[in-house]
Coordinates of C-alpha atoms in Angstrom, one line a residue:
Chain A
M1 CA -6.2 -31.2 -24.2
T2 CA -3.8 -28.7 -23.8
R3 CA -4.4 -24.8 -23.3
K4 CA -2.9 -22.2 -25.7
I5 CA -0.9 -19.4 -24.0
A6 CA 1.1 -16.5 -25.1
I7 CA 4.1 -14.9 -23.2
V8 CA 4.8 -11.3 -23.3
G9 CA 8.5 -10.2 -22.7
V10 CA 11.1 -12.6 -23.8
G11 CA 13.8 -11.7 -21.6
K12 CA 15.9 -13.5 -19.1
I13 CA 13.4 -14.8 -16.7
A14 CA 11.1 -16.1 -19.8
R15 CA 13.9 -18.0 -21.3
D16 CA 15.3 -19.5 -18.1
Q17 CA 11.9 -20.3 -16.4
H18 CA 8.6 -19.6 -18.4
V19 CA 9.3 -21.2 -21.8
P20 CA 10.9 -24.4 -20.4
S21 CA 8.0 -24.8 -17.8
I22 CA 5.3 -24.5 -20.5
A23 CA 7.3 -26.9 -22.9
A24 CA 7.6 -29.5 -20.2
S25 CA 3.8 -29.3 -19.2
D26 CA 0.9 -31.4 -20.5
D27 CA -1.5 -28.7 -19.7
W28 CA 0.0 -25.9 -21.8
T29 CA 1.0 -25.2 -25.4
L30 CA 3.1 -21.9 -26.1
A31 CA 1.3 -20.4 -29.1
A32 CA 2.7 -17.1 -29.6
T33 CA 5.2 -14.5 -28.1
V34 CA 5.3 -10.8 -27.8
S35 CA 8.5 -8.9 -27.5
R36 CA 10.6 -6.1 -29.2
S37 CA 13.7 -8.0 -28.7
G38 CA 13.3 -11.8 -28.2
T39 CA 11.8 -14.7 -30.1
V40 CA 11.4 -18.5 -29.2
D41 CA 12.2 -21.0 -32.0
N42 CA 9.3 -22.1 -34.1
I43 CA 6.6 -20.0 -32.1
E44 CA 4.7 -17.2 -33.8
A45 CA 6.3 -13.9 -32.7
F46 CA 4.6 -10.4 -32.4
T47 CA 6.2 -7.2 -31.4
D48 CA 3.1 -5.7 -30.3
I49 CA 0.4 -6.9 -27.8
H50 CA -2.6 -5.3 -29.6
Q51 CA -1.6 -7.2 -32.8
M52 CA -1.2 -10.5 -31.1
L53 CA -4.7 -10.1 -29.4
A54 CA -6.3 -9.1 -32.6
A55 CA -4.5 -11.9 -34.8
R56 CA -4.9 -14.7 -32.2
P57 CA -8.2 -14.8 -30.6
D58 CA -7.8 -18.6 -30.1
I59 CA -5.3 -17.8 -27.5
P60 CA -7.2 -17.6 -24.1
V61 CA -4.2 -17.1 -21.5
V62 CA -1.4 -14.5 -21.6
S63 CA 1.5 -14.6 -19.4
L64 CA 3.3 -11.4 -18.7
C65 CA 7.0 -11.5 -18.0
M66 CA 8.3 -8.0 -18.7
P67 CA 9.3 -5.4 -16.0
P68 CA 6.8 -4.0 -13.8
A69 CA 6.7 -0.5 -15.3
P70 CA 5.3 -1.3 -18.7
R71 CA 3.2 -4.5 -17.5
F72 CA -0.2 -2.6 -16.4
A73 CA -0.9 -1.4 -19.9
S74 CA -0.6 -5.1 -21.4
A75 CA -2.6 -6.6 -18.6
E76 CA -5.2 -4.3 -19.0
A77 CA -5.4 -4.8 -23.0
C78 CA -5.4 -8.6 -22.5
L79 CA -8.4 -8.5 -19.9
L80 CA -10.0 -6.0 -22.1
A81 CA -9.7 -8.4 -25.0
G82 CA -11.2 -11.1 -22.5
R83 CA -8.1 -13.0 -22.0
H84 CA -7.1 -14.6 -18.7
V85 CA -3.6 -13.3 -17.3
M86 CA -0.7 -14.3 -15.3
L87 CA 1.5 -11.6 -13.9
E88 CA 5.2 -12.1 -12.9
K89 CA 6.2 -10.7 -9.5
P90 CA 5.8 -8.1 -8.3
P91 CA 2.5 -7.7 -10.1
G92 CA 2.6 -4.2 -10.8
M93 CA 4.5 -0.9 -10.0
T94 CA 1.8 0.2 -7.5
I95 CA -0.9 -1.5 -5.2
S96 CA -3.6 0.5 -7.0
E97 CA -3.0 -0.7 -10.4
V98 CA -3.1 -4.2 -9.3
Q99 CA -6.4 -3.7 -7.5
I100 CA -7.7 -2.1 -10.8
L101 CA -6.6 -5.3 -12.7
A102 CA -8.4 -7.6 -10.2
A103 CA -11.5 -5.4 -10.3
L104 CA -11.5 -5.7 -14.1
A105 CA -10.8 -9.3 -14.0
A106 CA -13.6 -10.0 -11.6
D107 CA -16.0 -7.7 -13.5
R108 CA -15.3 -9.7 -16.9
G109 CA -15.3 -13.1 -15.1
L110 CA -11.5 -13.7 -16.1
T111 CA -8.8 -15.3 -14.1
L112 CA -6.0 -13.0 -12.8
F113 CA -3.2 -14.8 -11.1
A114 CA -0.4 -12.5 -9.6
T115 CA 2.1 -15.1 -9.2
W116 CA 4.7 -15.2 -6.4
H117 CA 7.3 -17.8 -7.6
S118 CA 9.3 -18.3 -4.4
R119 CA 6.0 -19.6 -2.7
M120 CA 6.3 -22.6 -4.9
A121 CA 9.7 -23.3 -3.5
P122 CA 9.8 -26.9 -2.1
G123 CA 10.3 -26.2 1.5
V124 CA 7.6 -23.5 1.8
D125 CA 4.5 -25.7 2.3
A126 CA 6.4 -27.9 4.9
A127 CA 7.4 -24.7 6.7
K128 CA 3.9 -23.5 6.7
A129 CA 2.5 -26.7 7.8
W130 CA 5.2 -27.2 10.8
L131 CA 4.7 -23.6 12.1
A132 CA 0.9 -23.8 12.0
D133 CA 0.6 -24.9 15.7
K134 CA 4.1 -23.5 17.2
A135 CA 4.6 -20.4 19.0
I136 CA 6.9 -18.2 16.9
L137 CA 9.2 -16.1 19.0
S138 CA 11.3 -14.4 16.4
V139 CA 12.1 -14.3 12.5
R140 CA 15.3 -13.3 10.9
I141 CA 15.2 -13.0 7.1
T142 CA 18.6 -12.5 5.4
W143 CA 18.3 -12.0 1.7
H144 CA 21.8 -11.1 0.3
E145 CA 22.4 -11.6 -3.2
D146 CA 24.4 -10.0 -6.1
V147 CA 22.5 -7.7 -8.3
R148 CA 25.3 -7.8 -10.8
R149 CA 24.7 -11.4 -11.2
W150 CA 20.9 -11.5 -11.4
H151 CA 20.2 -8.2 -13.0
P152 CA 23.3 -7.4 -15.2
N153 CA 23.0 -3.9 -16.6
Q154 CA 19.1 -3.8 -15.6
D155 CA 19.2 -0.2 -14.6
W156 CA 15.5 -0.2 -14.3
V157 CA 15.7 -1.9 -11.0
F158 CA 17.1 1.4 -9.3
E159 CA 14.9 3.5 -11.1
P160 CA 11.7 5.0 -9.4
G161 CA 9.1 2.1 -9.4
G162 CA 12.0 -0.3 -9.7
M163 CA 11.8 -1.2 -6.0
G164 CA 15.7 -1.7 -5.9
V165 CA 16.7 -4.4 -3.3
F166 CA 12.9 -5.1 -2.7
D167 CA 12.8 -6.8 -5.9
P168 CA 14.4 -9.9 -4.5
G169 CA 13.1 -8.8 -1.1
I170 CA 9.6 -9.1 -2.0
N171 CA 10.3 -12.9 -2.8
A172 CA 11.2 -13.3 1.0
L173 CA 8.2 -11.2 2.0
S174 CA 6.0 -13.6 -0.3
I175 CA 7.3 -16.5 1.6
L176 CA 6.8 -14.9 4.9
T177 CA 3.1 -14.0 4.3
E178 CA 2.5 -17.5 3.2
I179 CA 4.1 -19.5 6.1
L180 CA 3.3 -17.2 9.1
P181 CA 0.1 -18.0 11.0
F182 CA -0.4 -14.3 11.9
A183 CA -0.2 -10.9 10.1
V184 CA 2.7 -8.7 10.9
R185 CA 3.3 -4.9 10.3
A186 CA 6.6 -3.0 9.4
M187 CA 7.4 -0.6 12.4
S188 CA 10.5 1.0 11.0
A189 CA 12.7 0.6 8.0
R190 CA 16.4 1.9 7.0
L191 CA 16.8 2.1 3.2
E192 CA 20.4 2.7 1.9
V193 CA 20.2 4.4 -1.4
P194 CA 23.3 4.8 -3.7
S195 CA 24.0 8.5 -4.4
N196 CA 23.4 8.0 -8.3
R197 CA 20.2 5.9 -7.8
Q198 CA 16.7 6.3 -6.6
A199 CA 16.0 2.9 -5.0
P200 CA 17.6 1.1 -2.2
I201 CA 20.6 -1.2 -2.7
A202 CA 20.2 -2.4 0.9
A203 CA 17.4 -2.3 3.4
R204 CA 16.6 -3.5 7.1
V205 CA 13.1 -3.6 8.0
V206 CA 11.6 -4.3 11.5
F207 CA 8.3 -5.7 11.7
S208 CA 6.1 -6.5 14.6
H209 CA 6.4 -10.1 16.4
D210 CA 10.3 -9.6 16.3
V211 CA 10.3 -10.2 12.6
V212 CA 13.4 -8.6 11.0
L213 CA 14.0 -8.3 7.1
D214 CA 17.8 -7.7 6.1
L215 CA 18.2 -7.1 2.4
D216 CA 21.7 -6.5 0.6
W217 CA 22.2 -6.4 -3.0
Q218 CA 26.0 -6.5 -3.0
Q219 CA 26.6 -10.0 -1.8
T220 CA 29.5 -11.4 -3.8
G221 CA 30.4 -15.1 -3.4
A222 CA 27.9 -17.5 -1.8
Q223 CA 24.3 -16.1 -2.1
V224 CA 22.1 -16.2 1.2
W225 CA 18.3 -16.4 1.2
N226 CA 17.4 -17.6 4.6
I227 CA 14.5 -17.6 7.1
E228 CA 15.4 -18.4 10.5
I229 CA 12.4 -18.9 12.7
E230 CA 12.8 -19.4 16.5
T231 CA 9.9 -21.2 18.0
D232 CA 8.8 -22.9 21.4
A233 CA 9.5 -26.1 19.6
G234 CA 12.9 -25.5 18.2
K235 CA 14.8 -23.5 15.6
A236 CA 13.5 -23.8 12.3
L237 CA 15.5 -22.7 8.9
L238 CA 14.0 -22.4 5.4
S239 CA 17.0 -21.8 3.4
R240 CA 18.1 -21.4 -0.1
G241 CA 15.1 -19.2 -1.1
G242 CA 12.6 -21.8 0.5
A243 CA 14.1 -24.8 -1.2
C244 CA 15.3 -26.5 2.1
F245 CA 13.4 -26.5 5.3
E246 CA 15.0 -28.0 8.5
V247 CA 14.2 -28.1 12.2
D248 CA 17.1 -28.0 14.7
G249 CA 19.4 -29.1 12.0
V250 CA 17.3 -31.9 10.8
E251 CA 16.0 -32.0 7.3
V252 CA 12.2 -31.8 6.9
A253 CA 11.9 -30.9 3.2
N254 CA 14.3 -30.6 0.3
G255 CA 12.5 -31.4 -2.8
E256 CA 13.2 -30.8 -6.3
E257 CA 13.1 -27.1 -7.6
R258 CA 10.1 -26.6 -9.8
E259 CA 8.9 -23.1 -8.9
Y260 CA 7.6 -22.1 -12.3
P261 CA 6.1 -25.5 -13.3
R262 CA 4.1 -25.4 -10.3
L263 CA 2.9 -21.8 -11.1
Y264 CA 1.6 -23.0 -14.4
D265 CA -0.2 -25.9 -12.6
R266 CA -1.8 -23.5 -10.4
M267 CA -2.9 -21.4 -13.4
S268 CA -4.5 -24.4 -14.7
R269 CA -6.4 -25.2 -11.7
L270 CA -7.4 -21.4 -11.3
L271 CA -8.8 -21.5 -14.7
S272 CA -10.7 -24.9 -14.2
A273 CA -12.2 -23.3 -10.9
D274 CA -13.1 -20.1 -12.7
K275 CA -11.0 -18.3 -9.9
S276 CA -8.5 -15.6 -9.4
E277 CA -5.6 -15.3 -7.1
V278 CA -4.4 -11.8 -6.3
D279 CA -2.5 -11.6 -2.7
L280 CA -1.2 -8.0 -2.5
R281 CA 0.4 -8.6 1.1
P282 CA 4.1 -8.8 -0.1
M283 CA 3.6 -5.6 -2.2
I284 CA 1.9 -3.8 0.8
H285 CA 4.8 -4.6 3.1
V286 CA 7.2 -3.2 0.5
A287 CA 5.0 -0.1 0.0
D288 CA 5.0 0.3 4.0
A289 CA 8.7 0.0 4.3
M290 CA 9.2 2.5 1.5
T291 CA 6.8 4.9 2.9
L292 CA 8.0 5.0 6.5
G293 CA 11.6 4.0 5.8
E294 CA 14.6 6.5 6.8
R295 CA 16.8 6.9 3.7
V296 CA 20.4 6.8 4.3
G297 CA 22.7 7.9 1.4
V298 CA 25.5 5.5 0.4
E299 CA 28.2 5.5 -2.3
A300 CA 27.2 5.5 -5.9
F301 CA 26.5 2.2 -7.5
H302 CA 27.6 1.2 -11.0
F303 CA 27.0 -2.0 -12.7
Chain B
M1 CA -29.7 8.3 25.5
T2 CA -26.2 9.3 24.8
R3 CA -23.2 7.2 24.1
K4 CA -20.1 7.6 26.5
I5 CA -16.8 8.2 24.5
A6 CA -13.3 8.7 25.4
I7 CA -10.7 10.8 23.6
V8 CA -7.0 9.8 23.4
G9 CA -4.6 12.5 22.5
V10 CA -5.8 15.9 23.7
G11 CA -3.7 18.1 21.3
K12 CA -4.6 20.8 18.7
I13 CA -6.9 18.6 16.5
A14 CA -8.8 17.4 19.7
R15 CA -9.5 20.7 21.1
D16 CA -10.3 22.5 17.8
Q17 CA -12.7 19.7 16.6
H18 CA -13.2 16.6 18.6
V19 CA -14.2 18.0 21.9
P20 CA -16.4 20.8 20.6
S21 CA -18.1 18.3 18.2
I22 CA -18.8 15.9 21.0
A23 CA -20.0 18.5 23.3
A24 CA -22.4 19.9 20.6
S25 CA -24.0 16.4 19.8
D26 CA -27.1 14.8 21.5
D27 CA -25.6 11.4 20.8
W28 CA -22.5 11.5 22.6
T29 CA -21.0 12.3 26.1
L30 CA -17.3 12.8 26.5
A31 CA -16.5 10.7 29.5
A32 CA -12.7 10.6 29.8
T33 CA -9.5 11.7 28.2
V34 CA -6.2 10.1 27.9
S35 CA -3.2 12.5 27.4
R36 CA 0.3 13.0 28.8
S37 CA -0.1 16.8 28.4
G38 CA -3.6 17.9 27.7
T39 CA -6.9 17.7 29.7
V40 CA -10.4 18.9 29.1
D41 CA -12.2 20.8 32.0
N42 CA -14.4 18.6 34.3
I43 CA -13.7 15.5 32.5
E44 CA -11.9 12.6 34.2
A45 CA -8.3 12.6 32.8
F46 CA -6.0 9.7 32.4
T47 CA -2.4 9.7 31.4
D48 CA -2.3 6.1 30.2
I49 CA -4.7 4.2 28.0
H50 CA -4.5 1.1 29.7
Q51 CA -5.5 2.5 33.0
M52 CA -8.4 4.3 31.4
L53 CA -9.7 0.9 29.9
A54 CA -9.3 -0.9 33.2
A55 CA -10.9 2.0 35.2
R56 CA -13.8 2.8 32.7
P57 CA -15.5 -0.3 31.4
D58 CA -18.7 1.8 31.0
I59 CA -16.9 3.6 28.2
P60 CA -17.7 1.6 25.0
V61 CA -16.2 3.9 22.3
V62 CA -12.8 5.6 22.1
S63 CA -11.8 8.2 19.6
L64 CA -8.1 8.4 18.8
C65 CA -6.7 11.9 18.1
M66 CA -3.0 11.5 18.6
P67 CA -0.5 11.4 15.6
P68 CA -0.2 8.2 13.6
A69 CA 3.1 6.8 14.9
P70 CA 1.8 5.8 18.4
R71 CA -1.8 5.2 17.3
F72 CA -1.6 1.5 16.4
A73 CA -0.9 0.3 20.0
S74 CA -3.6 2.4 21.6
A75 CA -6.1 1.2 18.8
E76 CA -5.1 -2.5 19.5
A77 CA -5.5 -2.1 23.1
C78 CA -8.8 -0.6 22.9
L79 CA -10.2 -3.5 20.5
L80 CA -8.8 -6.1 22.7
A81 CA -10.5 -4.5 25.5
G82 CA -13.7 -4.8 23.7
R83 CA -14.1 -1.2 22.7
H84 CA -15.3 0.2 19.5
V85 CA -12.7 2.7 17.8
M86 CA -12.6 5.8 15.8
L87 CA -9.2 6.9 14.0
E88 CA -8.1 10.2 13.1
K89 CA -6.8 10.3 9.5
P90 CA -4.3 8.9 8.4
P91 CA -5.7 5.8 10.2
G92 CA -2.1 4.4 10.6
M93 CA 1.6 4.8 9.5
T94 CA 1.2 1.9 7.3
I95 CA -1.3 -0.1 5.4
S96 CA -0.6 -3.2 7.1
E97 CA -1.3 -2.0 10.6
V98 CA -4.8 -0.7 9.6
Q99 CA -5.5 -3.9 7.9
I100 CA -4.5 -5.6 11.1
L101 CA -6.9 -3.4 13.3
A102 CA -9.7 -4.0 10.9
A103 CA -9.2 -7.9 11.0
L104 CA -9.3 -7.6 14.8
A105 CA -12.4 -5.4 14.9
A106 CA -14.2 -7.8 12.6
D107 CA -13.1 -10.8 14.7
R108 CA -14.5 -9.3 17.8
G109 CA -17.7 -8.0 16.5
L110 CA -16.5 -4.3 17.2
T111 CA -16.9 -1.1 15.0
L112 CA -13.7 0.4 13.6
F113 CA -14.1 3.7 11.8
A114 CA -11.2 5.0 9.9
T115 CA -12.4 8.7 9.4
W116 CA -11.4 11.0 6.5
H117 CA -12.8 14.4 7.6
S118 CA -12.5 16.1 4.5
R119 CA -15.0 13.6 2.8
M120 CA -17.6 15.5 5.3
A121 CA -17.0 18.9 3.8
P122 CA -20.3 20.4 2.7
G123 CA -19.5 20.5 -1.2
V124 CA -18.3 16.7 -1.3
D125 CA -21.5 14.9 -1.8
A126 CA -22.9 17.5 -4.2
A127 CA -19.6 17.0 -6.3
K128 CA -19.9 13.3 -6.1
A129 CA -23.6 13.5 -7.3
W130 CA -23.0 15.9 -10.1
L131 CA -19.9 13.9 -11.5
A132 CA -21.7 10.5 -11.3
D133 CA -22.9 10.7 -14.9
K134 CA -20.4 13.0 -16.6
A135 CA -17.4 12.1 -18.7
I136 CA -14.4 13.3 -16.5
L137 CA -11.7 14.6 -18.8
S138 CA -9.0 15.7 -16.4
V139 CA -8.7 16.6 -12.8
R140 CA -6.3 19.1 -11.3
I141 CA -5.7 19.1 -7.6
T142 CA -3.9 22.1 -5.9
W143 CA -3.2 21.6 -2.1
H144 CA -1.0 24.5 -1.1
E145 CA -0.9 25.3 2.7
D146 CA 1.6 26.7 5.3
V147 CA 3.0 23.9 7.4
R148 CA 4.2 26.4 9.8
R149 CA 0.6 27.5 10.6
W150 CA -1.0 24.1 10.5
H151 CA 1.6 22.1 12.3
P152 CA 3.6 24.7 14.2
N153 CA 6.8 22.9 15.4
Q154 CA 5.6 19.5 14.9
D155 CA 8.7 17.9 13.6
W156 CA 7.1 14.5 13.5
V157 CA 5.4 15.4 10.2
F158 CA 8.8 15.2 8.5
E159 CA 10.1 12.2 10.2
P160 CA 9.9 8.7 8.6
G161 CA 6.3 7.7 8.7
G162 CA 5.0 11.2 9.1
M163 CA 4.1 11.4 5.6
G164 CA 5.3 15.1 5.0
V165 CA 3.2 17.1 2.7
F166 CA 1.1 13.8 2.1
D167 CA -0.4 14.6 5.6
P168 CA -2.5 17.3 4.2
G169 CA -2.5 15.8 0.6
I170 CA -4.3 12.6 1.9
N171 CA -7.3 15.0 2.6
A172 CA -7.4 15.8 -1.0
L173 CA -6.9 12.0 -1.9
S174 CA -9.9 11.2 0.5
I175 CA -12.1 13.5 -1.5
L176 CA -10.8 12.4 -4.8
T177 CA -11.5 8.6 -4.2
E178 CA -15.0 9.6 -2.7
I179 CA -16.3 11.6 -5.7
L180 CA -14.5 9.9 -8.7
P181 CA -16.8 7.4 -10.4
F182 CA -13.8 5.3 -11.3
A183 CA -10.4 4.1 -9.9
V184 CA -7.1 6.0 -10.7
R185 CA -3.6 4.7 -10.1
A186 CA -0.5 6.7 -9.6
M187 CA 2.0 6.6 -12.6
S188 CA 4.7 8.9 -11.6
A189 CA 5.7 11.2 -8.8
R190 CA 8.2 13.8 -8.0
L191 CA 8.9 14.2 -4.1
E192 CA 10.9 17.3 -3.0
V193 CA 12.5 16.4 0.2
P194 CA 14.3 19.1 2.3
S195 CA 18.2 18.2 2.9
N196 CA 17.6 18.1 6.7
R197 CA 14.3 16.0 6.6
Q198 CA 13.0 12.6 5.7
A199 CA 9.5 13.4 4.3
P200 CA 8.6 15.6 1.4
I201 CA 7.6 19.2 1.7
A202 CA 6.3 19.2 -1.9
A203 CA 5.0 16.7 -4.2
R204 CA 3.5 16.4 -7.8
V205 CA 1.8 12.9 -8.4
V206 CA 0.7 12.2 -11.9
F207 CA -2.3 9.7 -11.8
S208 CA -4.1 8.0 -15.0
H209 CA -7.3 9.4 -16.4
D210 CA -5.4 12.9 -16.6
V211 CA -5.6 13.3 -13.0
V212 CA -2.6 15.5 -11.3
L213 CA -2.0 16.1 -7.5
D214 CA 0.0 19.2 -6.7
L215 CA 1.1 19.5 -3.2
D216 CA 3.1 22.3 -1.6
W217 CA 3.6 22.9 2.1
Q218 CA 5.1 26.3 2.1
Q219 CA 2.4 28.6 0.8
T220 CA 2.1 31.7 2.6
G221 CA -0.9 34.2 2.3
A222 CA -4.1 32.7 1.1
Q223 CA -4.3 28.8 1.5
V224 CA -5.5 26.7 -1.5
W225 CA -7.3 23.5 -1.5
N226 CA -8.8 23.2 -4.9
I227 CA -9.9 20.2 -7.0
E228 CA -10.8 21.5 -10.5
I229 CA -12.6 18.9 -12.8
E230 CA -12.9 19.2 -16.5
T231 CA -16.1 17.3 -17.8
D232 CA -18.0 17.0 -21.0
A233 CA -20.7 19.1 -19.2
G234 CA -18.6 21.8 -18.0
K235 CA -15.9 23.0 -15.6
A236 CA -16.6 21.9 -12.0
L237 CA -14.6 23.3 -9.1
L238 CA -14.5 22.0 -5.5
S239 CA -12.8 24.5 -3.5
R240 CA -11.8 25.6 0.2
G241 CA -11.1 22.0 0.9
G242 CA -14.3 20.7 -0.3
A243 CA -16.4 23.4 1.4
C244 CA -17.8 25.0 -2.0
F245 CA -18.8 23.3 -5.2
E246 CA -19.5 25.1 -8.4
V247 CA -19.9 24.4 -12.0
D248 CA -19.0 27.1 -14.6
G249 CA -18.7 29.6 -11.9
V250 CA -22.2 28.8 -10.6
E251 CA -22.4 27.6 -6.8
V252 CA -24.1 24.2 -6.3
A253 CA -23.3 23.6 -2.8
N254 CA -21.6 25.7 0.0
G255 CA -23.0 24.6 3.2
E256 CA -21.9 25.3 6.8
E257 CA -18.6 23.4 7.7
R258 CA -19.4 20.5 10.2
E259 CA -16.7 18.0 9.1
Y260 CA -16.3 16.7 12.7
P261 CA -19.9 16.7 13.8
R262 CA -20.6 14.8 10.7
L263 CA -18.0 12.2 11.6
Y264 CA -19.4 11.5 15.0
D265 CA -22.9 11.2 13.4
R266 CA -21.6 8.6 11.2
M267 CA -19.9 6.8 14.1
S268 CA -23.2 6.8 15.8
R269 CA -24.8 5.3 12.6
L270 CA -22.1 2.6 12.1
L271 CA -22.7 1.5 15.9
S272 CA -26.3 1.3 15.4
A273 CA -25.8 -0.7 12.3
D274 CA -23.0 -2.8 13.9
K275 CA -20.8 -2.0 11.1
S276 CA -17.2 -0.9 10.4
E277 CA -16.0 1.6 7.7
V278 CA -12.2 1.3 6.8
D279 CA -11.6 2.6 3.3
L280 CA -7.6 2.5 2.6
R281 CA -7.6 4.0 -0.8
P282 CA -6.0 7.3 0.1
M283 CA -3.4 5.6 2.1
I284 CA -2.6 3.3 -0.8
H285 CA -2.3 6.3 -3.1
V286 CA 0.3 7.9 -0.8
A287 CA 2.3 4.6 -0.4
D288 CA 2.2 4.1 -4.2
A289 CA 3.4 7.8 -4.5
M290 CA 6.3 7.2 -2.0
T291 CA 7.1 3.9 -3.6
L292 CA 7.6 4.9 -7.2
G293 CA 8.3 8.7 -6.5
E294 CA 11.6 10.2 -7.8
R295 CA 13.1 12.1 -4.9
V296 CA 14.7 15.5 -5.5
G297 CA 16.7 17.2 -2.7
V298 CA 15.7 20.9 -1.9
E299 CA 16.9 23.3 0.7
A300 CA 16.8 22.6 4.4
F301 CA 13.5 23.5 6.2
H302 CA 13.3 24.8 9.8
F303 CA 9.9 25.7 11.5

């Protein structure tokens, strides 16, 4: 028996990942979409979340794929209407709003799943297992990608609340917090903010335990999403955004990329177990970096 | 029987509040101080926390009164040495570091008390009790004070991690989160940052539920620390930083100011009950405002 699900926000990430993952799953049936602009062939399309919730009481689960700014209102409406909710990353613009949603879900006995898709990359579990009993000497995270390629003309990423380069950077932090056997804290941060924008286009955050996060959103050519970990038992490398894990150059894990299918599998299991999963640590690290970061003006950025 | 306590950081707040509160209490005895600059007459003085911890195993409780930047290392050292810890507000530079301290205290069975002195103001409990069964229509917080008067030449308040005007603003947020019967979330923020500084000198944060926080650190003359609350049962006003609570102009509470004595009373009770108290909500609101705030440059500030 499949579960009916609705998607809210039919943009790039929904088309590229959510819709195909649901279509390929035996657990799920896409029953409706809500979007002001996009639709999915042969699926009932709404333009307003409240109309969908009223018209389709048979859909128990809603997956929210729109940008973080408008997401809270939709998530709250879904929970108030008794629906379980999946949130794209980051789960909100602020920590407080996600805490409010988590409390509301708990209060109503509903499942809230704040997803971190990068944690589902095939090398992450292997890295976590391998690191569990090692002494970790240092961690270098290099997350260099091209904002023009991944967020073409999406001005919202540079607006207040858009997080800037922490939008991809939070993926690295979601992996870091998953694989490290101890908690770290941001100790200083340097944020490079284009003169015509509000959010940083590059950042360097120095954490405790010799962990350094280096983010750059103007990387043309090969994209780099690497986490290098120096340990007492060798040099580990989690590369390609978590896809590949190797130790001293020897591959340990390099499975098939199926981050979003695994998120929907996990949502199924959370629903069956009547549980929520809301881990705010990646967001807290971003908020900490934004709070204590030194801002340095850099040249204007235009898409 | 009194408890021995050591104070770390003998600056303005320690002299004005902590030392007299301890001296006036039947529960406490000031047994040592740690400071590179200040001492207290007739009390053993150390300049290094590690030396104090090694030399005075008989002191079970340490109160940390230094600025937030160096506080984590001292707090961690105290907990690792098996001492209970009181933290001045804000409890840290980052949310993560306070979470790490809370986990460490829990792990070792020690008491950690992240204090919010403004919550101890005499009108706060009355405001909380009165608001509990009212419909709250709007909240206007006006926190206008003179940084030159309260933080003379303390450049650290404007440095990264110093929080700027949120250093007093977090006092208002500590009261707000105590008296409101529901949770709010920052929805937008405007941060005015002097051209020669990193942290805001003025800020306006718009929260959900028609709650607005208005902070200004250049208020000469009368200082304003007011929270006005419009309800279905009248207009409430918590004024003078929480000292006085009135409804429709009629005074409800206006007791003697004893914020710091009450903090030390509370620490006594926490120790007797073997409990910790670490409420991060005020810090989370500041981090949220700093994360989603729009920054506006304003003229340079010099003390």
